Tab-separated table of N, CA and C in Angstrom:
chain	number	residue	atom	x	y	z
N	1	UNK	N	0.852	-1.176	0.000
N	1	UNK	CA	0.000	0.000	0.000
N	1	UNK	C	0.893	1.232	0.000
N	2	UNK	N	0.622	2.133	-0.899
N	2	UNK	CA	1.409	3.354	-0.965
N	2	UNK	C	0.627	4.493	-0.337
N	3	UNK	N	1.345	5.379	0.244
N	3	UNK	CA	0.744	6.566	0.841
N	3	UNK	C	1.242	7.769	0.069
N	4	UNK	N	0.334	8.550	-0.372
N	4	UNK	CA	0.725	9.728	-1.135
N	4	UNK	C	-0.324	10.802	-1.001
N	5	UNK	N	-0.242	11.730	-1.899
N	5	UNK	CA	-1.177	12.831	-1.885
N	5	UNK	C	-2.558	12.344	-2.330
N	6	UNK	N	-3.569	12.808	-1.649
N	6	UNK	CA	-4.952	12.460	-1.972
N	6	UNK	C	-5.344	13.224	-3.233
N	7	UNK	N	-5.726	12.517	-4.282
N	7	UNK	CA	-5.994	13.180	-5.557
N	7	UNK	C	-7.416	12.988	-6.054
N	8	UNK	N	-8.349	12.631	-5.194
N	8	UNK	CA	-9.735	12.496	-5.633
N	8	UNK	C	-10.223	13.822	-6.204
N	9	UNK	N	-11.097	13.728	-7.198
N	9	UNK	CA	-11.601	14.943	-7.822
N	9	UNK	C	-13.009	15.290	-7.377
N	10	UNK	N	-13.579	14.492	-6.485
N	10	UNK	CA	-14.928	14.811	-6.034
N	10	UNK	C	-14.901	15.894	-4.968
N	11	UNK	N	-16.012	16.603	-4.858
N	11	UNK	CA	-16.139	17.668	-3.876
N	11	UNK	C	-16.330	17.066	-2.488
N	12	UNK	N	-15.751	17.658	-1.459
N	12	UNK	CA	-15.950	17.159	-0.097
N	12	UNK	C	-17.340	17.473	0.444
N	13	UNK	N	-18.145	18.229	-0.292
N	13	UNK	CA	-19.472	18.602	0.160
N	13	UNK	C	-20.500	17.633	-0.400
N	14	UNK	N	-21.484	17.306	0.406
N	14	UNK	CA	-22.503	16.339	0.004
N	14	UNK	C	-23.272	16.789	-1.237
N	15	UNK	N	-23.547	18.101	-1.323
N	15	UNK	CA	-24.325	18.582	-2.461
N	15	UNK	C	-23.443	18.932	-3.664
N	16	UNK	N	-22.149	18.640	-3.572
N	16	UNK	CA	-21.248	18.898	-4.683
N	16	UNK	C	-20.747	20.330	-4.745
N	17	UNK	N	-21.235	21.199	-3.908
N	17	UNK	CA	-20.812	22.599	-3.928
N	17	UNK	C	-20.509	23.087	-2.524
N	18	UNK	N	-20.498	24.379	-2.395
N	18	UNK	CA	-20.238	24.993	-1.092
N	18	UNK	C	-21.552	25.431	-0.473
N	19	UNK	N	-21.617	25.357	0.835
N	19	UNK	CA	-22.817	25.880	1.473
N	19	UNK	C	-22.571	27.347	1.849
N	20	UNK	N	-23.573	28.007	2.374
N	20	UNK	CA	-23.484	29.436	2.660
N	20	UNK	C	-22.405	29.762	3.689
N	21	UNK	N	-22.141	28.839	4.609
N	21	UNK	CA	-21.110	29.089	5.620
N	21	UNK	C	-19.726	29.140	5.000
N	22	UNK	N	-19.472	28.270	4.035
N	22	UNK	CA	-18.176	28.296	3.352
N	22	UNK	C	-18.008	29.587	2.562
N	23	UNK	N	-19.062	29.988	1.895
N	23	UNK	CA	-19.014	31.235	1.131
N	23	UNK	C	-18.805	32.418	2.070
N	24	UNK	N	-19.526	32.449	3.170
N	24	UNK	CA	-19.379	33.538	4.142
N	24	UNK	C	-17.961	33.567	4.710
N	25	UNK	N	-17.375	32.412	4.964
N	25	UNK	CA	-16.006	32.349	5.490
N	25	UNK	C	-15.001	32.931	4.500
N	26	UNK	N	-15.212	32.683	3.209
N	26	UNK	CA	-14.297	33.197	2.197
N	26	UNK	C	-14.314	34.725	2.149
N	27	UNK	N	-15.455	35.329	2.449
N	27	UNK	CA	-15.604	36.782	2.356
N	27	UNK	C	-15.592	37.474	3.725
N	28	UNK	N	-15.274	36.754	4.769
N	28	UNK	CA	-15.415	37.270	6.134
N	28	UNK	C	-14.598	38.524	6.405
N	29	UNK	N	-13.416	38.634	5.844
N	29	UNK	CA	-12.563	39.790	6.140
N	29	UNK	C	-12.807	40.977	5.216
N	30	UNK	N	-13.621	40.787	4.190
N	30	UNK	CA	-13.870	41.865	3.242
N	30	UNK	C	-14.505	43.096	3.896
N	31	UNK	N	-15.543	42.962	4.731
N	31	UNK	CA	-16.095	44.162	5.385
N	31	UNK	C	-15.063	44.867	6.277
N	32	UNK	N	-14.234	44.109	6.966
N	32	UNK	CA	-13.202	44.691	7.813
N	32	UNK	C	-12.182	45.452	6.966
N	33	UNK	N	-11.781	44.855	5.842
N	33	UNK	CA	-10.849	45.527	4.927
N	33	UNK	C	-11.421	46.838	4.414
N	34	UNK	N	-12.684	46.810	3.989
N	34	UNK	CA	-13.314	48.017	3.457
N	34	UNK	C	-13.408	49.085	4.553
N	35	UNK	N	-13.863	48.691	5.736
N	35	UNK	CA	-14.004	49.651	6.830
N	35	UNK	C	-12.655	50.280	7.194
N	36	UNK	N	-11.649	49.449	7.448
N	36	UNK	CA	-10.350	49.980	7.854
N	36	UNK	C	-9.693	50.775	6.730
N	37	UNK	N	-9.815	50.286	5.502
N	37	UNK	CA	-9.227	50.998	4.373
N	37	UNK	C	-9.832	52.377	4.197
N	38	UNK	N	-11.163	52.456	4.168
N	38	UNK	CA	-11.845	53.740	3.998
N	38	UNK	C	-11.560	54.652	5.186
N	39	UNK	N	-11.593	54.111	6.384
N	39	UNK	CA	-11.363	54.915	7.591
N	39	UNK	C	-9.958	55.509	7.599
N	40	UNK	N	-8.954	54.714	7.249
N	40	UNK	CA	-7.590	55.232	7.272
N	40	UNK	C	-7.329	56.197	6.115
N	41	UNK	N	-7.946	55.976	4.962
N	41	UNK	CA	-7.833	56.954	3.870
N	41	UNK	C	-8.451	58.280	4.319
N	42	UNK	N	-9.628	58.206	4.901
N	42	UNK	CA	-10.301	59.415	5.388
N	42	UNK	C	-9.451	60.119	6.450
N	43	UNK	N	-8.915	59.363	7.393
N	43	UNK	CA	-8.108	59.963	8.465
N	43	UNK	C	-6.869	60.650	7.896
N	44	UNK	N	-6.208	60.006	6.937
N	44	UNK	CA	-5.022	60.609	6.333
N	44	UNK	C	-5.355	61.874	5.566
N	45	UNK	N	-6.411	61.825	4.741
N	45	UNK	CA	-6.814	63.011	3.981
N	45	UNK	C	-7.279	64.139	4.898
N	46	UNK	N	-7.998	63.775	5.960
N	46	UNK	CA	-8.477	64.768	6.912
N	46	UNK	C	-7.309	65.516	7.548
N	47	UNK	N	-6.276	64.787	7.924
N	47	UNK	CA	-5.106	65.419	8.534
N	47	UNK	C	-4.362	66.304	7.526
N	48	UNK	N	-4.192	65.795	6.302
N	48	UNK	CA	-3.443	66.547	5.290
N	48	UNK	C	-4.169	67.815	4.834
N	49	UNK	N	-5.481	67.831	4.910
N	49	UNK	CA	-6.242	68.993	4.446
N	49	UNK	C	-6.677	69.923	5.571
N	50	UNK	N	-6.381	69.573	6.809
N	50	UNK	CA	-6.752	70.404	7.955
N	50	UNK	C	-5.594	71.354	8.254
N	51	UNK	N	-5.772	72.619	7.929
N	51	UNK	CA	-4.686	73.587	8.121
N	51	UNK	C	-4.325	73.768	9.591
N	52	UNK	N	-5.262	73.595	10.493
N	52	UNK	CA	-4.969	73.738	11.920
N	52	UNK	C	-4.142	72.564	12.433
N	53	UNK	N	-4.406	71.346	11.930
N	53	UNK	CA	-3.718	70.155	12.426
N	53	UNK	C	-2.215	70.206	12.161
N	54	UNK	N	-1.833	70.601	10.980
N	54	UNK	CA	-0.416	70.567	10.605
N	54	UNK	C	0.310	71.847	11.020
N	55	UNK	N	0.209	72.167	12.301
N	55	UNK	CA	0.918	73.315	12.864
N	55	UNK	C	1.574	72.900	14.177
N	56	UNK	N	2.609	73.639	14.521
N	56	UNK	CA	3.341	73.366	15.753
N	56	UNK	C	2.520	73.721	16.993
N	57	UNK	N	1.691	74.742	16.884
N	57	UNK	CA	0.874	75.142	18.033
N	57	UNK	C	-0.418	75.782	17.549
N	58	UNK	N	-1.356	75.905	18.461
N	58	UNK	CA	-2.654	76.494	18.148
N	58	UNK	C	-3.755	75.470	18.328
N	59	UNK	N	-4.959	75.964	18.377
N	59	UNK	CA	-6.112	75.099	18.577
N	59	UNK	C	-6.206	74.037	17.477
N	60	UNK	N	-6.279	72.778	17.878
N	60	UNK	CA	-6.390	71.670	16.931
N	60	UNK	C	-5.085	71.233	16.292
N	61	UNK	N	-3.961	71.782	16.741
N	61	UNK	CA	-2.669	71.449	16.125
N	61	UNK	C	-2.107	70.146	16.678
N	62	UNK	N	-1.317	69.491	15.867
N	62	UNK	CA	-0.636	68.265	16.297
N	62	UNK	C	0.318	68.561	17.453
N	63	UNK	N	0.970	69.708	17.409
N	63	UNK	CA	1.906	70.073	18.482
N	63	UNK	C	1.225	70.203	19.829
N	64	UNK	N	0.123	70.945	19.876
N	64	UNK	CA	-0.604	71.107	21.136
N	64	UNK	C	-1.187	69.783	21.618
N	65	UNK	N	-1.688	68.970	20.682
N	65	UNK	CA	-2.245	67.681	21.084
N	65	UNK	C	-1.150	66.808	21.718
N	66	UNK	N	0.027	66.772	21.109
N	66	UNK	CA	1.114	65.940	21.641
N	66	UNK	C	1.595	66.457	22.999
N	67	UNK	N	1.670	67.755	23.150
N	67	UNK	CA	2.066	68.297	24.459
N	67	UNK	C	1.008	67.976	25.522
N	68	UNK	N	-0.259	67.955	25.138
N	68	UNK	CA	-1.341	67.680	26.092
N	68	UNK	C	-1.333	66.234	26.574
N	69	UNK	N	-0.898	65.300	25.729
N	69	UNK	CA	-0.934	63.883	26.116
N	69	UNK	C	0.408	63.375	26.640
N	70	UNK	N	1.433	64.194	26.594
N	70	UNK	CA	2.776	63.739	26.939
N	70	UNK	C	2.863	63.098	28.321
N	71	UNK	N	2.317	63.741	29.321
N	71	UNK	CA	2.464	63.244	30.694
N	71	UNK	C	1.591	62.036	31.003
N	72	UNK	N	0.555	61.792	30.207
N	72	UNK	CA	-0.318	60.641	30.445
N	72	UNK	C	-0.012	59.465	29.518
N	73	UNK	N	0.952	59.608	28.632
N	73	UNK	CA	1.287	58.544	27.675
N	73	UNK	C	1.998	57.395	28.369
N	74	UNK	N	1.803	56.191	27.841
N	74	UNK	CA	2.505	55.020	28.382
N	74	UNK	C	3.997	55.123	28.113
N	75	UNK	N	4.351	55.695	26.976
N	75	UNK	CA	5.761	55.858	26.608
N	75	UNK	C	5.986	57.323	26.233
N	76	UNK	N	6.241	58.178	27.226
N	76	UNK	CA	6.425	59.602	26.954
N	76	UNK	C	7.568	59.889	25.976
N	77	UNK	N	8.545	59.006	25.916
N	77	UNK	CA	9.660	59.211	24.978
N	77	UNK	C	9.192	59.219	23.527
N	78	UNK	N	8.138	58.446	23.210
N	78	UNK	CA	7.577	58.480	21.857
N	78	UNK	C	6.994	59.859	21.553
N	79	UNK	N	6.336	60.443	22.543
N	79	UNK	CA	5.768	61.783	22.366
N	79	UNK	C	6.888	62.793	22.233
N	80	UNK	N	7.933	62.665	23.056
N	80	UNK	CA	9.082	63.570	22.957
N	80	UNK	C	9.709	63.500	21.565
N	81	UNK	N	9.818	62.306	21.021
N	81	UNK	CA	10.363	62.130	19.674
N	81	UNK	C	9.483	62.860	18.653
N	82	UNK	N	8.181	62.718	18.777
N	82	UNK	CA	7.258	63.401	17.867
N	82	UNK	C	7.330	64.914	18.040
N	83	UNK	N	7.568	65.368	19.252
N	83	UNK	CA	7.621	66.811	19.518
N	83	UNK	C	8.879	67.475	18.969
N	84	UNK	N	9.878	66.693	18.578
N	84	UNK	CA	11.065	67.282	17.942
N	84	UNK	C	10.683	67.948	16.626
N	85	UNK	N	9.681	67.401	15.948
N	85	UNK	CA	9.162	67.983	14.708
N	85	UNK	C	7.684	67.602	14.587
N	86	UNK	N	6.823	68.298	15.323
N	86	UNK	CA	5.414	67.910	15.324
N	86	UNK	C	4.764	67.949	13.942
N	87	UNK	N	5.095	68.936	13.127
N	87	UNK	CA	4.494	69.029	11.795
N	87	UNK	C	4.970	67.872	10.923
N	88	UNK	N	6.255	67.553	10.991
N	88	UNK	CA	6.793	66.409	10.244
N	88	UNK	C	6.161	65.109	10.701
N	89	UNK	N	5.987	64.972	12.015
N	89	UNK	CA	5.342	63.775	12.556
N	89	UNK	C	3.896	63.696	12.097
N	90	UNK	N	3.187	64.814	12.138
N	90	UNK	CA	1.797	64.846	11.695
N	90	UNK	C	1.672	64.453	10.228
N	91	UNK	N	2.568	64.972	9.396
N	91	UNK	CA	2.562	64.603	7.973
N	91	UNK	C	2.875	63.118	7.794
N	92	UNK	N	3.837	62.619	8.549
N	92	UNK	CA	4.214	61.198	8.448
N	92	UNK	C	3.045	60.299	8.837
N	93	UNK	N	2.356	60.641	9.896
N	93	UNK	CA	1.184	59.855	10.310
N	93	UNK	C	0.115	59.909	9.224
N	94	UNK	N	-0.141	61.095	8.688
N	94	UNK	CA	-1.178	61.255	7.664
N	94	UNK	C	-0.839	60.467	6.399
N	95	UNK	N	0.399	60.577	5.935
N	95	UNK	CA	0.808	59.842	4.734
N	95	UNK	C	0.798	58.338	5.010
N	96	UNK	N	1.215	57.946	6.210
N	96	UNK	CA	1.168	56.533	6.603
N	96	UNK	C	-0.258	56.002	6.613
N	97	UNK	N	-1.174	56.769	7.172
N	97	UNK	CA	-2.580	56.349	7.180
N	97	UNK	C	-3.129	56.234	5.762
N	98	UNK	N	-2.759	57.163	4.920
N	98	UNK	CA	-3.212	57.131	3.530
N	98	UNK	C	-2.667	55.899	2.802
N	99	UNK	N	-1.388	55.626	2.959
N	99	UNK	CA	-0.780	54.452	2.319
N	99	UNK	C	-1.386	53.154	2.844
N	100	UNK	N	-1.557	53.073	4.148
N	100	UNK	CA	-2.160	51.885	4.762
N	100	UNK	C	-3.590	51.701	4.266
N	101	UNK	N	-4.352	52.783	4.233
N	101	UNK	CA	-5.737	52.707	3.790
N	101	UNK	C	-5.862	52.261	2.343
N	102	UNK	N	-5.061	52.831	1.457
N	102	UNK	CA	-5.108	52.456	0.039
N	102	UNK	C	-4.665	51.008	-0.142
N	103	UNK	N	-3.557	50.647	0.485
N	103	UNK	CA	-3.063	49.267	0.388
N	103	UNK	C	-4.080	48.252	0.886
N	104	UNK	N	-4.755	48.586	1.971
N	104	UNK	CA	-5.761	47.689	2.540
N	104	UNK	C	-6.994	47.612	1.654
N	105	UNK	N	-7.455	48.750	1.188
N	105	UNK	CA	-8.673	48.790	0.384
N	105	UNK	C	-8.521	48.044	-0.937
N	106	UNK	N	-7.391	48.236	-1.629
N	106	UNK	CA	-7.215	47.552	-2.917
N	106	UNK	C	-6.517	46.207	-2.763
N	107	UNK	N	-6.006	45.931	-1.570
N	107	UNK	CA	-5.357	44.648	-1.325
N	107	UNK	C	-3.984	44.552	-1.962
N	108	UNK	N	-3.221	45.618	-1.920
N	108	UNK	CA	-1.859	45.628	-2.444
N	108	UNK	C	-0.883	45.569	-1.278
N	109	UNK	N	-0.081	44.513	-1.246
N	109	UNK	CA	0.804	44.262	-0.102
N	109	UNK	C	-0.027	44.340	1.182
N	110	UNK	N	-1.118	43.614	1.165
N	110	UNK	CA	-2.141	43.743	2.205
N	110	UNK	C	-1.630	43.429	3.605
N	111	UNK	N	-0.818	42.401	3.740
N	111	UNK	CA	-0.292	42.087	5.089
N	111	UNK	C	0.623	43.194	5.583
N	112	UNK	N	1.448	43.727	4.702
N	112	UNK	CA	2.339	44.820	5.070
N	112	UNK	C	1.523	46.071	5.420
N	113	UNK	N	0.488	46.356	4.629
N	113	UNK	CA	-0.383	47.501	4.921
N	113	UNK	C	-1.062	47.315	6.275
N	114	UNK	N	-1.554	46.106	6.552
N	114	UNK	CA	-2.209	45.838	7.830
N	114	UNK	C	-1.220	45.956	8.987
N	115	UNK	N	0.005	45.507	8.768
N	115	UNK	CA	1.030	45.669	9.805
N	115	UNK	C	1.287	47.150	10.060
N	116	UNK	N	1.345	47.948	8.991
N	116	UNK	CA	1.493	49.397	9.154
N	116	UNK	C	0.340	49.993	9.932
N	117	UNK	N	-0.882	49.565	9.614
N	117	UNK	CA	-2.050	50.042	10.354
N	117	UNK	C	-1.993	49.653	11.817
N	118	UNK	N	-1.555	48.427	12.072
N	118	UNK	CA	-1.432	47.960	13.462
N	118	UNK	C	-0.386	48.780	14.216
N	119	UNK	N	0.729	49.077	13.561
N	119	UNK	CA	1.785	49.859	14.220
N	119	UNK	C	1.348	51.299	14.473
N	120	UNK	N	0.626	51.889	13.524
N	120	UNK	CA	0.091	53.237	13.751
N	120	UNK	C	-0.884	53.212	14.927
N	121	UNK	N	-1.780	52.242	14.939
N	121	UNK	CA	-2.759	52.139	16.032
N	121	UNK	C	-2.074	51.887	17.364
N	122	UNK	N	-1.053	51.031	17.370
N	122	UNK	CA	-0.301	50.765	18.602
N	122	UNK	C	0.376	52.034	19.112
N	123	UNK	N	1.022	52.769	18.226
N	123	UNK	CA	1.710	53.987	18.669
N	123	UNK	C	0.715	55.027	19.182
N	124	UNK	N	-0.443	55.130	18.534
N	124	UNK	CA	-1.453	56.077	19.018
N	124	UNK	C	-2.060	55.615	20.341
N	125	UNK	N	-2.213	54.315	20.505
N	125	UNK	CA	-2.740	53.804	21.779
N	125	UNK	C	-1.762	54.085	22.918
N	126	UNK	N	-0.479	53.864	22.666
N	126	UNK	CA	0.524	54.059	23.718
N	126	UNK	C	0.795	55.525	24.032
N	127	UNK	N	0.299	56.415	23.193
N	127	UNK	CA	0.543	57.842	23.416
N	127	UNK	C	-0.764	58.604	23.624
N	128	UNK	N	-1.558	58.733	22.599
N	128	UNK	CA	-2.731	59.602	22.627
N	128	UNK	C	-3.860	59.046	23.477
N	129	UNK	N	-4.197	57.772	23.317
N	129	UNK	CA	-5.382	57.257	24.020
N	129	UNK	C	-5.055	56.373	25.219
N	130	UNK	N	-3.821	56.347	25.642
N	130	UNK	CA	-3.417	55.513	26.775
N	130	UNK	C	-4.189	55.853	28.044
N	131	UNK	N	-4.461	57.120	28.272
N	131	UNK	CA	-5.084	57.551	29.526
N	131	UNK	C	-6.601	57.367	29.538
N	132	UNK	N	-7.177	56.876	28.457
N	132	UNK	CA	-8.638	56.672	28.434
N	132	UNK	C	-9.034	55.735	29.569
N	133	UNK	N	-10.040	56.151	30.326
N	133	UNK	CA	-10.461	55.361	31.477
N	133	UNK	C	-11.979	55.279	31.494
N	134	UNK	N	-12.538	54.096	31.378
N	134	UNK	CA	-11.887	52.800	31.227
N	134	UNK	C	-11.228	52.657	29.854
N	135	UNK	N	-10.334	51.695	29.764
N	135	UNK	CA	-9.483	51.544	28.581
N	135	UNK	C	-10.270	51.410	27.286
N	136	UNK	N	-11.473	50.871	27.339
N	136	UNK	CA	-12.225	50.648	26.103
N	136	UNK	C	-12.831	51.931	25.526
N	137	UNK	N	-12.668	53.056	26.211
N	137	UNK	CA	-13.073	54.331	25.620
N	137	UNK	C	-12.071	54.800	24.570
N	138	UNK	N	-10.854	54.315	24.654
N	138	UNK	CA	-9.836	54.676	23.673
N	138	UNK	C	-9.960	53.790	22.446
N	139	UNK	N	-10.251	54.362	21.296
N	139	UNK	CA	-10.514	53.549	20.114
N	139	UNK	C	-9.263	52.952	19.469
N	140	UNK	N	-8.091	53.457	19.772
N	140	UNK	CA	-6.881	52.960	19.115
N	140	UNK	C	-6.582	51.504	19.448
N	141	UNK	N	-6.917	51.061	20.644
N	141	UNK	CA	-6.735	49.659	21.000
N	141	UNK	C	-7.659	48.772	20.167
N	142	UNK	N	-8.895	49.202	19.974
N	142	UNK	CA	-9.833	48.429	19.136
N	142	UNK	C	-9.345	48.370	17.687
N	143	UNK	N	-8.809	49.477	17.170
N	143	UNK	CA	-8.244	49.461	15.817
N	143	UNK	C	-7.059	48.500	15.733
N	144	UNK	N	-6.213	48.522	16.741
N	144	UNK	CA	-5.076	47.593	16.765
N	144	UNK	C	-5.564	46.151	16.666
N	145	UNK	N	-6.564	45.800	17.455
N	145	UNK	CA	-7.095	44.436	17.420
N	145	UNK	C	-7.762	44.124	16.078
N	146	UNK	N	-8.374	45.115	15.457
N	146	UNK	CA	-9.023	44.903	14.158
N	146	UNK	C	-7.996	44.652	13.058
N	147	UNK	N	-6.817	45.232	13.176
N	147	UNK	CA	-5.773	45.034	12.158
N	147	UNK	C	-5.168	43.641	12.220
N	148	UNK	N	-5.119	43.035	13.387
N	148	UNK	CA	-4.397	41.764	13.542
N	148	UNK	C	-4.903	40.634	12.646
N	149	UNK	N	-6.216	40.426	12.481
N	149	UNK	CA	-6.652	39.372	11.553
N	149	UNK	C	-6.187	39.621	10.110
N	150	UNK	N	-6.117	40.900	9.717
N	150	UNK	CA	-5.655	41.207	8.362
N	150	UNK	C	-4.139	41.027	8.223
N	151	UNK	N	-3.408	41.230	9.312
N	151	UNK	CA	-1.970	40.925	9.287
N	151	UNK	C	-1.788	39.429	9.028
N	152	UNK	N	-2.609	38.611	9.673
N	152	UNK	CA	-2.498	37.156	9.522
N	152	UNK	C	-3.046	36.649	8.197
N	153	UNK	N	-4.181	37.172	7.761
N	153	UNK	CA	-4.871	36.620	6.588
N	153	UNK	C	-4.540	37.331	5.285
N	154	UNK	N	-4.111	38.566	5.346
N	154	UNK	CA	-3.908	39.315	4.117
N	154	UNK	C	-5.234	39.642	3.473
N	155	UNK	N	-5.231	39.692	2.141
N	155	UNK	CA	-6.441	40.011	1.376
N	155	UNK	C	-6.620	38.960	0.293
N	156	UNK	N	-7.175	37.804	0.652
N	156	UNK	CA	-7.262	36.714	-0.314
N	156	UNK	C	-8.340	36.889	-1.380
N	157	UNK	N	-9.266	37.807	-1.178
N	157	UNK	CA	-10.377	38.001	-2.122
N	157	UNK	C	-10.409	39.452	-2.602
N	158	UNK	N	-10.743	39.630	-3.883
N	158	UNK	CA	-10.912	40.965	-4.460
N	158	UNK	C	-9.743	41.884	-4.134
N	159	UNK	N	-8.550	41.468	-4.499
N	159	UNK	CA	-7.376	42.252	-4.174
N	159	UNK	C	-6.340	42.162	-5.287
N	160	UNK	N	-5.483	43.146	-5.316
N	160	UNK	CA	-4.360	43.125	-6.256
N	160	UNK	C	-3.463	41.938	-5.917
N	161	UNK	N	-3.246	41.679	-4.636
N	161	UNK	CA	-2.411	40.539	-4.225
N	161	UNK	C	-2.953	39.231	-4.789
N	162	UNK	N	-4.272	39.013	-4.704
N	162	UNK	CA	-4.882	37.780	-5.210
N	162	UNK	C	-4.742	37.692	-6.726
N	163	UNK	N	-4.930	38.822	-7.413
N	163	UNK	CA	-4.791	38.827	-8.873
N	163	UNK	C	-3.353	38.502	-9.284
N	164	UNK	N	-2.389	39.075	-8.579
N	164	UNK	CA	-0.980	38.787	-8.881
N	164	UNK	C	-0.638	37.326	-8.593
N	165	UNK	N	-1.182	36.803	-7.508
N	165	UNK	CA	-0.945	35.406	-7.152
N	165	UNK	C	-1.518	34.477	-8.225
N	166	UNK	N	-2.724	34.768	-8.711
N	166	UNK	CA	-3.344	33.973	-9.770
N	166	UNK	C	-2.526	34.052	-11.048
N	167	UNK	N	-2.063	35.234	-11.366
N	167	UNK	CA	-1.237	35.416	-12.576
N	167	UNK	C	0.061	34.622	-12.488
N	168	UNK	N	0.708	34.636	-11.322
N	168	UNK	CA	1.948	33.856	-11.137
N	168	UNK	C	1.681	32.368	-11.297
N	169	UNK	N	0.564	31.896	-10.746
N	169	UNK	CA	0.219	30.468	-10.866
N	169	UNK	C	-0.039	30.088	-12.317
N	170	UNK	N	-0.712	30.950	-13.048
N	170	UNK	CA	-0.985	30.676	-14.458
N	170	UNK	C	0.304	30.621	-15.265
N	171	UNK	N	1.200	31.558	-14.994
N	171	UNK	CA	2.492	31.564	-15.700
N	171	UNK	C	3.304	30.321	-15.355
N	172	UNK	N	3.278	29.950	-14.090
N	172	UNK	CA	4.027	28.749	-13.660
N	172	UNK	C	3.457	27.512	-14.329
N	173	UNK	N	2.154	27.453	-14.525
N	173	UNK	CA	1.508	26.314	-15.177
N	173	UNK	C	1.888	26.211	-16.634
N	174	UNK	N	2.123	27.335	-17.297
N	174	UNK	CA	2.500	27.345	-18.720
N	174	UNK	C	3.904	26.818	-18.945
N	175	UNK	N	4.776	26.974	-17.948
N	175	UNK	CA	6.177	26.595	-18.136
N	175	UNK	C	6.499	25.195	-17.658
N	176	UNK	N	5.530	24.448	-17.248
N	176	UNK	CA	5.798	23.081	-16.757
N	176	UNK	C	5.695	22.084	-17.843
């Protein structure tokens, strides 16, 4: 008796197809991708177009916000680093959010984009929303947790990554 790869061509489903649960599982991360992608694109554009935000000081400025949260942050050194150039930091966060949002929404380098989103959310949780009491009032922790499944799963459906993967498989099949 030989043991090898199982090569039956029949479907493992009794009805020969997939049931609704299998279909739902395949698309489960799509709403999360759309939500996080749109939200981070909006957040990045909002920061880049808000003239008050991209200033060192003044009402609604990144500089004043960072100075206000410095003493309550879990890692004040991160805030001090941002305060060396608050406008540069604000632009970096905005461009990072925009890149993460676009990458997530279209599924281009989706795991890397999700990791970027997780790191942005982690840094904001450890600085801006750390003092939220109770902790679940701070939304950055919830965003961090929302990014983690996408870091693990990527964007297997309706994504540039999936299209590129399919194209590579087709090319590999032609050369065998």
